[in-house]
Amino acid sequence: MEIKKINLDRKPLTVDQIKAKENFSEILANASLNKPGIWKSPWFYGAIGLSSLASFMLLSTDFETKKEFNVKTSTLNNNLVQANNNSYIKQVKPYIETEKQVPSKKNSSNNSLKDKIQVNSTLAVASEYKELEQLVPQVKKVNGLPSIAGIANGAIKSSILKDAEVIESGFDFKINEYKVNYFNGYKEVEERLEGNALPAELREKLINYNLGEMVFFTELKGVDNLGINRDLPSMNLRIVKN
Amino acid sequence: MAVNPMYHQTNQRMEEELSWIRRAQKDPECFGPLYKKYHEQIFRYVYQRMDDEETAFDVTSQVFMKALNNLNRYEFRGVPFSSWLYRIAKSELYQSFRDKKAERTVNIESCQLSEMIEEFEEDSNEINKKRLFESLAKLKEKDMQLIEMRFFEKRSFKEIGEILDITENNAKVKAFRAIEKLKELFNVKN
């Protein structure tokens, strides 16, 4: 900073002259007007902080809910696969269709304890089965998820399945392994296949012996374009007539 | 060297001042006694460095307004409250120079020039007074403020240090260097 001027022997101001200029009331009034803006208040930052925290927690909860949904779906899938393996599906289906006709306590008073347990466990599986059916829409064409001719879950026509040669994946995934559970005409089987091909023999068995039944494609594994292995969502398909 | 009695206070006075500050932090109206105590001092500090009287009063008002607005941030560090006010005043002064509301001015009395010439061990005649006056005009502002505080306002090194937010020893060293520079400028003309 440059010194602009030097005064020599300027007439000094007296104490009274300076005192006459005291203006505390004016300063007090102006100072109270000069209150800091709301954005400088700790309350403002407190409110912003709390709302951010709440948003974060809300988003986290949403994420957890989605995760829980996926886990639940997966558990139901597993239960159904297990039920299927134990030929429960065949027992369950009549109960689903005629759930109201399940014998009441009065009528079943003569049943043995073993029968009661059998009925209760069958009903539990039936209830889960219905829950799964509600969770999984009948037909779902999706882009990106593993699918057969664009159908990832729900009903698939036998003619479509007949022509489908591979399990597709819309993203940059290459499916390199999967497991399929189905009825081969004699028994429930579990087959693990490499690659994404649906062999003609498999398709034939699926169409001939599993019409109206659920077929489960699980443990789908893929590799993305970066070479990272990924677990892909399962497919639950009901093969229906054309 | 004269000592500023308003600045160097007893511990009892400092405690009394601190109690005023504590009260003023709760109720701004209690700032009154502090304003009364320091208004003249701060005004003289500001007016010493500018030409216009009215602007000096305005800047002084601004200093106290800032002090009042920021009083809750004030922390007692064992030095008089005035050192905090001087620092605000310094900042407000420079702001007014930047805003071109005022021009940096130095106000000197003839007797102060004579004292300085005697310090240089020269004759205090009119020629030397003129030479010193011209040498002062060539000094940089940072050196001038030290000479101003030490020789024209008669402040102690402790006070200079507290106003400039430097140690007492540093204030001594800086003031010594400033006077050496002034001597050099004075001797160049010789």
Coordinates of C-alpha atoms in Angstrom, one line a residue:
Chain A
M1 CA 0.0 0.0 0.0
E2 CA 1.3 3.4 -1.0
I3 CA 1.5 6.3 1.4
K4 CA -0.4 9.1 -0.4
K5 CA 0.1 12.0 1.9
I6 CA 2.1 13.2 5.0
N7 CA 0.6 16.0 7.1
L8 CA 2.8 18.0 9.3
D9 CA 1.4 19.6 12.5
R10 CA -2.3 18.9 11.7
K11 CA -4.5 20.5 14.3
P12 CA -5.3 17.8 16.8
L13 CA -8.9 17.1 17.9
T14 CA -9.8 17.6 21.5
V15 CA -11.3 14.9 23.8
D16 CA -14.6 16.8 23.8
Q17 CA -14.7 16.9 20.0
I18 CA -14.2 13.1 19.9
K19 CA -16.7 12.5 22.7
A20 CA -19.3 14.5 20.9
K21 CA -19.1 12.0 18.1
E22 CA -19.8 9.0 20.3
N23 CA -22.9 7.2 19.0
F24 CA -23.3 3.9 20.8
S25 CA -27.1 3.8 20.4
E26 CA -26.7 4.0 16.7
I27 CA -24.1 1.3 16.6
L28 CA -26.3 -0.9 18.8
A29 CA -29.2 -0.4 16.4
N30 CA -27.2 -1.1 13.3
A31 CA -25.4 -4.0 14.9
S32 CA -28.7 -5.7 15.7
L33 CA -29.7 -5.2 12.1
N34 CA -26.5 -6.8 11.0
K35 CA -27.6 -10.3 12.1
P36 CA -25.9 -13.1 10.2
G37 CA -27.9 -14.8 7.4
I38 CA -29.7 -18.0 8.2
W39 CA -27.1 -19.9 6.2
K40 CA -24.5 -18.8 8.8
S41 CA -26.6 -20.2 11.7
P42 CA -25.7 -23.6 13.2
W43 CA -29.5 -24.4 13.2
F44 CA -29.4 -24.2 9.4
Y45 CA -26.5 -26.6 9.1
G46 CA -28.1 -28.8 11.7
A47 CA -31.3 -29.0 9.7
I48 CA -29.4 -29.7 6.5
G49 CA -27.3 -32.3 8.2
L50 CA -30.3 -34.1 9.7
S51 CA -32.3 -34.1 6.5
S52 CA -29.2 -35.5 4.6
L53 CA -28.9 -38.2 7.3
A54 CA -32.6 -39.0 7.0
S55 CA -32.4 -39.3 3.2
F56 CA -29.4 -41.5 3.5
M57 CA -31.1 -43.8 6.0
L58 CA -34.2 -43.9 3.8
L59 CA -32.2 -44.9 0.8
S60 CA -30.3 -47.5 2.9
T61 CA -33.5 -49.0 4.2
D62 CA -34.9 -49.1 0.6
F63 CA -31.8 -50.9 -0.5
E64 CA -32.1 -53.4 2.5
T65 CA -35.7 -54.0 1.6
K66 CA -34.8 -54.8 -2.0
K67 CA -32.0 -57.1 -0.7
E68 CA -34.5 -58.8 1.7
F69 CA -36.9 -59.2 -1.2
N70 CA -34.2 -60.9 -3.3
V71 CA -33.2 -63.2 -0.4
K72 CA -36.8 -64.1 0.2
T73 CA -37.4 -64.9 -3.4
S74 CA -34.2 -66.9 -3.5
T75 CA -35.3 -68.8 -0.3
L76 CA -38.7 -69.6 -1.8
N77 CA -36.9 -70.8 -5.0
N78 CA -34.8 -73.1 -2.9
N79 CA -37.8 -74.4 -1.0
L80 CA -39.7 -75.0 -4.2
V81 CA -36.7 -76.8 -5.7
Q82 CA -36.5 -78.9 -2.6
A83 CA -40.2 -79.5 -2.7
N84 CA -40.0 -80.4 -6.3
N85 CA -37.2 -82.9 -5.6
N86 CA -39.3 -84.5 -3.0
S87 CA -42.2 -84.7 -5.4
Y88 CA -44.1 -82.3 -3.2
I89 CA -45.2 -80.2 -6.1
K90 CA -47.5 -83.0 -7.2
Q91 CA -48.9 -83.2 -3.6
V92 CA -49.1 -79.4 -3.3
K93 CA -50.9 -78.6 -6.5
P94 CA -54.1 -80.3 -5.5
Y95 CA -54.0 -78.4 -2.2
I96 CA -53.4 -75.1 -4.0
E97 CA -56.4 -75.7 -6.2
T98 CA -58.6 -77.0 -3.4
E99 CA -57.2 -75.3 -0.4
K100 CA -60.7 -74.6 0.8
Q101 CA -61.4 -78.2 0.8
V102 CA -58.6 -79.1 3.2
P103 CA -60.3 -81.0 6.0
S104 CA -61.3 -78.8 8.9
K105 CA -60.2 -79.7 12.5
K106 CA -63.6 -81.2 13.2
N107 CA -63.4 -83.5 10.2
S108 CA -59.8 -84.4 10.7
S109 CA -60.2 -85.3 14.3
N110 CA -59.8 -88.9 13.3
N111 CA -56.6 -88.3 11.4
S112 CA -53.4 -89.5 13.0
L113 CA -50.7 -87.1 14.2
K114 CA -48.5 -88.1 11.3
D115 CA -51.2 -87.1 8.8
K116 CA -51.7 -83.8 10.5
I117 CA -48.0 -83.0 10.3
Q118 CA -48.0 -84.0 6.6
V119 CA -51.0 -81.8 5.9
N120 CA -49.5 -78.8 7.8
S121 CA -46.1 -79.0 6.1
T122 CA -47.8 -79.4 2.7
L123 CA -49.9 -76.4 3.4
A124 CA -46.9 -74.4 4.4
V125 CA -45.2 -75.3 1.1
A126 CA -48.4 -74.5 -0.7
S127 CA -48.6 -71.1 0.9
E128 CA -45.0 -70.3 -0.1
Y129 CA -45.7 -71.6 -3.6
K130 CA -48.6 -69.1 -3.9
E131 CA -46.5 -66.3 -2.4
L132 CA -43.9 -67.0 -5.1
E133 CA -46.5 -67.0 -7.8
Q134 CA -47.6 -63.6 -6.6
L135 CA -44.0 -62.3 -6.6
V136 CA -43.3 -63.7 -10.0
P137 CA -45.5 -62.3 -12.8
Q138 CA -46.8 -64.8 -15.3
V139 CA -44.9 -63.4 -18.3
K140 CA -42.0 -61.1 -17.9
K141 CA -40.0 -60.1 -20.9
V142 CA -37.0 -58.3 -19.7
N143 CA -33.9 -56.9 -21.2
G144 CA -30.7 -57.6 -19.5
L145 CA -31.6 -60.5 -17.2
P146 CA -30.9 -64.1 -18.3
S147 CA -33.9 -65.3 -20.4
I148 CA -35.0 -67.8 -22.9
A149 CA -36.3 -66.0 -26.0
G150 CA -36.7 -62.8 -23.8
I151 CA -38.7 -64.6 -21.1
A152 CA -37.0 -64.5 -17.7
N153 CA -39.8 -65.7 -15.5
G154 CA -43.3 -67.0 -15.7
A155 CA -45.0 -68.9 -18.5
I156 CA -43.2 -69.9 -21.7
K157 CA -44.9 -71.5 -24.6
S158 CA -43.6 -74.9 -25.6
S159 CA -43.1 -73.7 -29.2
I160 CA -40.9 -70.9 -28.1
L161 CA -38.9 -73.2 -25.9
K162 CA -38.5 -75.7 -28.7
D163 CA -36.9 -73.1 -30.9
A164 CA -34.7 -71.5 -28.2
E165 CA -31.2 -72.8 -28.5
V166 CA -29.5 -70.7 -25.8
I167 CA -30.1 -68.8 -22.6
E168 CA -29.7 -65.2 -23.5
S169 CA -28.3 -62.4 -21.4
G170 CA -29.0 -58.8 -22.5
F171 CA -26.0 -57.2 -20.7
D172 CA -22.4 -57.9 -21.6
F173 CA -22.5 -61.2 -19.8
K174 CA -21.6 -64.5 -21.3
I175 CA -23.4 -67.3 -19.4
N176 CA -20.9 -70.1 -18.9
E177 CA -22.7 -72.4 -16.4
Y178 CA -26.2 -73.1 -15.1
K179 CA -28.3 -75.8 -13.3
V180 CA -31.7 -77.0 -14.3
N181 CA -34.3 -79.0 -12.3
Y182 CA -36.9 -80.8 -14.2
F183 CA -38.9 -84.1 -14.5
N184 CA -37.3 -86.5 -17.0
G185 CA -40.3 -88.8 -17.3
Y186 CA -39.1 -91.0 -14.4
K187 CA -38.0 -88.8 -11.7
E188 CA -37.0 -85.2 -10.7
V189 CA -33.5 -84.6 -11.9
E190 CA -30.9 -81.8 -11.4
E191 CA -28.5 -81.2 -14.2
R192 CA -25.6 -78.9 -14.3
L193 CA -24.6 -77.7 -17.8
E194 CA -21.7 -75.7 -19.1
G195 CA -22.1 -72.8 -21.5
N196 CA -25.3 -71.1 -22.3
A197 CA -26.7 -73.7 -24.8
L198 CA -30.0 -75.4 -24.3
P199 CA -29.4 -78.9 -25.8
A200 CA -32.2 -80.2 -28.1
E201 CA -32.5 -83.3 -25.9
L202 CA -33.1 -81.1 -22.8
R203 CA -35.7 -79.0 -24.6
E204 CA -37.5 -82.1 -25.8
K205 CA -37.6 -83.5 -22.2
L206 CA -38.8 -80.2 -20.8
I207 CA -41.6 -80.0 -23.3
N208 CA -42.7 -83.6 -23.2
Y209 CA -42.6 -84.2 -19.4
N210 CA -43.0 -80.8 -17.8
L211 CA -46.0 -79.2 -19.5
G212 CA -47.8 -77.1 -16.9
E213 CA -44.9 -77.6 -14.5
M214 CA -42.3 -75.2 -13.1
V215 CA -38.8 -75.7 -14.4
F216 CA -36.0 -74.0 -12.5
F217 CA -32.8 -72.6 -14.0
T218 CA -30.6 -71.8 -11.0
E219 CA -27.0 -71.0 -10.2
L220 CA -26.5 -69.2 -13.5
K221 CA -23.0 -68.0 -13.7
G222 CA -21.6 -65.5 -16.2
V223 CA -18.5 -63.6 -17.0
D224 CA -18.6 -60.0 -18.0
N225 CA -16.6 -58.1 -20.6
L226 CA -14.0 -57.3 -18.0
G227 CA -13.5 -61.0 -17.2
I228 CA -15.2 -60.8 -13.8
N229 CA -17.3 -63.8 -12.8
R230 CA -20.9 -62.9 -11.8
D231 CA -23.8 -64.8 -10.2
L232 CA -26.9 -64.1 -12.3
P233 CA -30.5 -64.3 -11.2
S234 CA -32.4 -67.6 -11.5
M235 CA -35.2 -68.2 -13.9
N236 CA -38.4 -70.0 -12.9
L237 CA -40.4 -70.9 -16.0
R238 CA -43.7 -72.7 -16.4
I239 CA -44.0 -74.5 -19.7
V240 CA -47.4 -74.1 -21.2
K241 CA -49.1 -75.4 -24.3
N242 CA -49.2 -73.1 -27.4
Chain B
M1 CA 9.6 6.6 26.0
A2 CA 6.1 7.3 27.2
V3 CA 3.9 4.4 28.0
N4 CA 0.2 4.3 27.1
P5 CA -1.5 4.0 30.4
M6 CA -4.8 3.0 28.8
Y7 CA -3.2 0.0 27.3
H8 CA -1.1 -1.3 30.2
Q9 CA -3.7 -2.3 32.7
T10 CA -3.5 -4.0 36.1
N11 CA -4.9 -7.5 36.4
Q12 CA -7.8 -6.1 38.4
R13 CA -8.7 -3.8 35.5
M14 CA -8.4 -6.6 33.0
E15 CA -10.7 -8.8 35.1
E16 CA -13.2 -6.0 35.3
E17 CA -13.0 -5.5 31.5
L18 CA -13.5 -9.3 31.1
S19 CA -16.6 -9.2 33.2
W20 CA -18.0 -6.3 30.9
I21 CA -17.2 -8.5 27.9
R22 CA -19.0 -11.5 29.4
R23 CA -22.0 -9.4 30.1
A24 CA -21.9 -7.8 26.6
Q25 CA -21.8 -11.3 25.1
K26 CA -25.1 -12.0 26.7
D27 CA -26.6 -8.5 26.3
P28 CA -25.2 -6.2 23.6
E29 CA -26.4 -3.1 25.5
C30 CA -23.7 -4.0 28.1
F31 CA -21.1 -3.2 25.5
G32 CA -21.6 0.5 26.4
P33 CA -18.8 0.8 29.0
L34 CA -16.3 -0.8 26.6
Y35 CA -17.4 1.5 23.9
K36 CA -16.9 4.6 26.1
K37 CA -13.5 3.3 27.3
Y38 CA -12.1 2.7 23.9
H39 CA -13.8 5.0 21.4
E40 CA -11.3 7.8 21.7
Q41 CA -8.3 5.4 21.5
I42 CA -9.6 3.7 18.4
F43 CA -10.6 6.9 16.8
R44 CA -7.1 8.4 17.3
Y45 CA -5.5 5.3 15.9
V46 CA -7.7 5.5 12.8
Y47 CA -7.5 9.3 12.4
Q48 CA -3.7 9.1 12.7
R49 CA -3.7 7.1 9.4
M50 CA -6.1 9.1 7.4
D51 CA -6.8 12.7 6.3
D52 CA -10.5 13.1 6.6
E53 CA -12.1 13.5 10.1
E54 CA -15.6 12.3 9.1
T55 CA -14.3 9.2 7.4
A56 CA -12.2 8.4 10.5
F57 CA -15.4 8.7 12.6
D58 CA -17.2 6.4 10.1
V59 CA -14.5 3.8 10.2
T60 CA -14.4 4.0 14.0
S61 CA -18.1 3.3 14.1
Q62 CA -17.6 0.4 11.7
V63 CA -14.9 -1.0 14.0
F64 CA -17.3 -1.0 17.0
M65 CA -20.1 -2.4 15.0
K66 CA -17.9 -5.3 13.8
A67 CA -16.7 -5.8 17.4
L68 CA -20.3 -6.0 18.7
N69 CA -21.3 -8.4 15.9
N70 CA -18.4 -10.7 16.6
L71 CA -18.2 -10.4 20.3
N72 CA -19.3 -14.0 20.8
R73 CA -16.2 -15.1 19.0
Y74 CA -13.9 -13.1 21.3
E75 CA -11.5 -15.2 23.4
F76 CA -9.6 -13.7 26.3
R77 CA -5.9 -14.4 25.8
G78 CA -4.5 -12.4 28.7
V79 CA -4.1 -9.2 26.7
P80 CA -6.2 -6.1 26.9
F81 CA -9.5 -6.0 24.9
S82 CA -8.1 -3.0 23.0
S83 CA -5.6 -5.2 21.1
W84 CA -8.6 -7.1 19.6
L85 CA -10.2 -3.7 18.7
Y86 CA -7.0 -2.5 17.1
R87 CA -6.8 -5.5 14.9
I88 CA -10.4 -4.9 13.8
A89 CA -9.5 -1.2 13.2
K90 CA -6.5 -2.2 11.2
S91 CA -8.6 -4.4 9.0
E92 CA -11.3 -1.8 8.6
L93 CA -8.7 0.9 7.7
Y94 CA -7.2 -1.2 5.0
Q95 CA -10.7 -2.0 3.7
S96 CA -11.5 1.7 3.4
F97 CA -8.2 2.3 1.6
R98 CA -9.0 -0.6 -0.8
D99 CA -12.5 0.8 -1.3
K100 CA -10.9 4.2 -2.0
K101 CA -13.0 5.8 0.7
A102 CA -9.8 7.2 2.2
E103 CA -6.1 7.6 1.4
R104 CA -3.3 6.3 3.5
T105 CA -2.0 9.4 5.3
V106 CA 0.7 9.9 7.9
N107 CA 0.3 12.7 10.4
I108 CA 3.5 14.0 12.1
E109 CA 4.2 16.8 14.5
S110 CA 7.4 18.9 14.2
C111 CA 8.5 17.9 17.6
Q112 CA 8.4 14.2 16.7
L113 CA 10.6 14.9 13.7
S114 CA 13.1 16.7 16.0
E115 CA 13.1 13.7 18.3
M116 CA 13.8 11.3 15.4
I117 CA 16.6 13.5 14.1
E118 CA 18.2 13.5 17.5
E119 CA 17.9 9.7 17.5
F120 CA 19.9 9.8 14.2
E121 CA 22.5 12.0 16.1
E122 CA 22.0 14.8 13.7
D123 CA 21.2 18.5 14.2
S124 CA 17.5 19.2 14.5
N125 CA 17.5 22.0 12.0
E126 CA 15.0 22.9 9.3
I127 CA 17.0 21.3 6.5
N128 CA 17.3 18.0 8.3
K129 CA 13.6 18.1 9.2
K130 CA 12.8 18.6 5.5
R131 CA 15.1 15.7 4.6
L132 CA 13.5 13.4 7.2
F133 CA 10.1 14.4 6.0
E134 CA 11.1 13.4 2.4
S135 CA 12.6 10.2 3.6
L136 CA 9.5 9.2 5.5
A137 CA 7.5 9.8 2.3
K138 CA 9.6 7.2 0.6
L139 CA 9.2 4.5 3.2
K140 CA 7.1 1.4 2.5
E141 CA 3.8 1.2 4.4
K142 CA 4.8 -1.8 6.5
D143 CA 7.9 0.0 7.7
M144 CA 6.0 3.2 8.2
Q145 CA 3.4 1.6 10.4
L146 CA 6.1 0.4 12.8
I147 CA 7.8 3.8 13.0
E148 CA 4.3 5.4 13.3
M149 CA 3.4 3.2 16.3
R150 CA 6.8 3.4 18.0
F151 CA 7.8 7.0 17.5
F152 CA 4.7 9.0 16.8
E153 CA 2.1 7.1 18.9
K154 CA 4.7 6.1 21.6
R155 CA 3.5 2.5 21.9
S156 CA 5.5 -0.2 23.7
F157 CA 6.9 -3.1 21.7
K158 CA 4.5 -5.4 23.6
E159 CA 1.6 -3.3 22.5
I160 CA 2.9 -3.1 18.9
G161 CA 3.3 -6.9 18.9
E162 CA -0.3 -7.5 20.1
I163 CA -1.7 -5.1 17.6
L164 CA 0.2 -6.6 14.7
D165 CA -0.3 -10.1 16.1
I166 CA 3.5 -10.8 16.4
T167 CA 5.7 -11.4 19.4
E168 CA 7.3 -8.5 21.4
N169 CA 10.7 -9.5 20.2
N170 CA 9.6 -9.7 16.6
A171 CA 8.1 -6.2 17.0
K172 CA 11.5 -5.0 18.3
V173 CA 13.4 -6.5 15.4
K174 CA 10.9 -5.2 12.8
A175 CA 10.9 -1.7 14.3
F176 CA 14.8 -1.7 14.4
R177 CA 14.9 -2.7 10.7
A178 CA 12.4 0.0 9.8
I179 CA 14.4 2.7 11.5
E180 CA 17.5 1.4 9.7
K181 CA 15.8 1.8 6.4
L182 CA 14.7 5.3 7.3
K183 CA 18.3 6.1 8.3
E184 CA 19.5 4.8 5.0
L185 CA 17.0 7.0 3.1
F186 CA 18.0 10.0 5.3
N187 CA 21.7 9.5 4.6
V188 CA 21.3 9.1 0.9
K189 CA 20.3 12.7 0.7
N190 CA 23.2 13.7 2.9

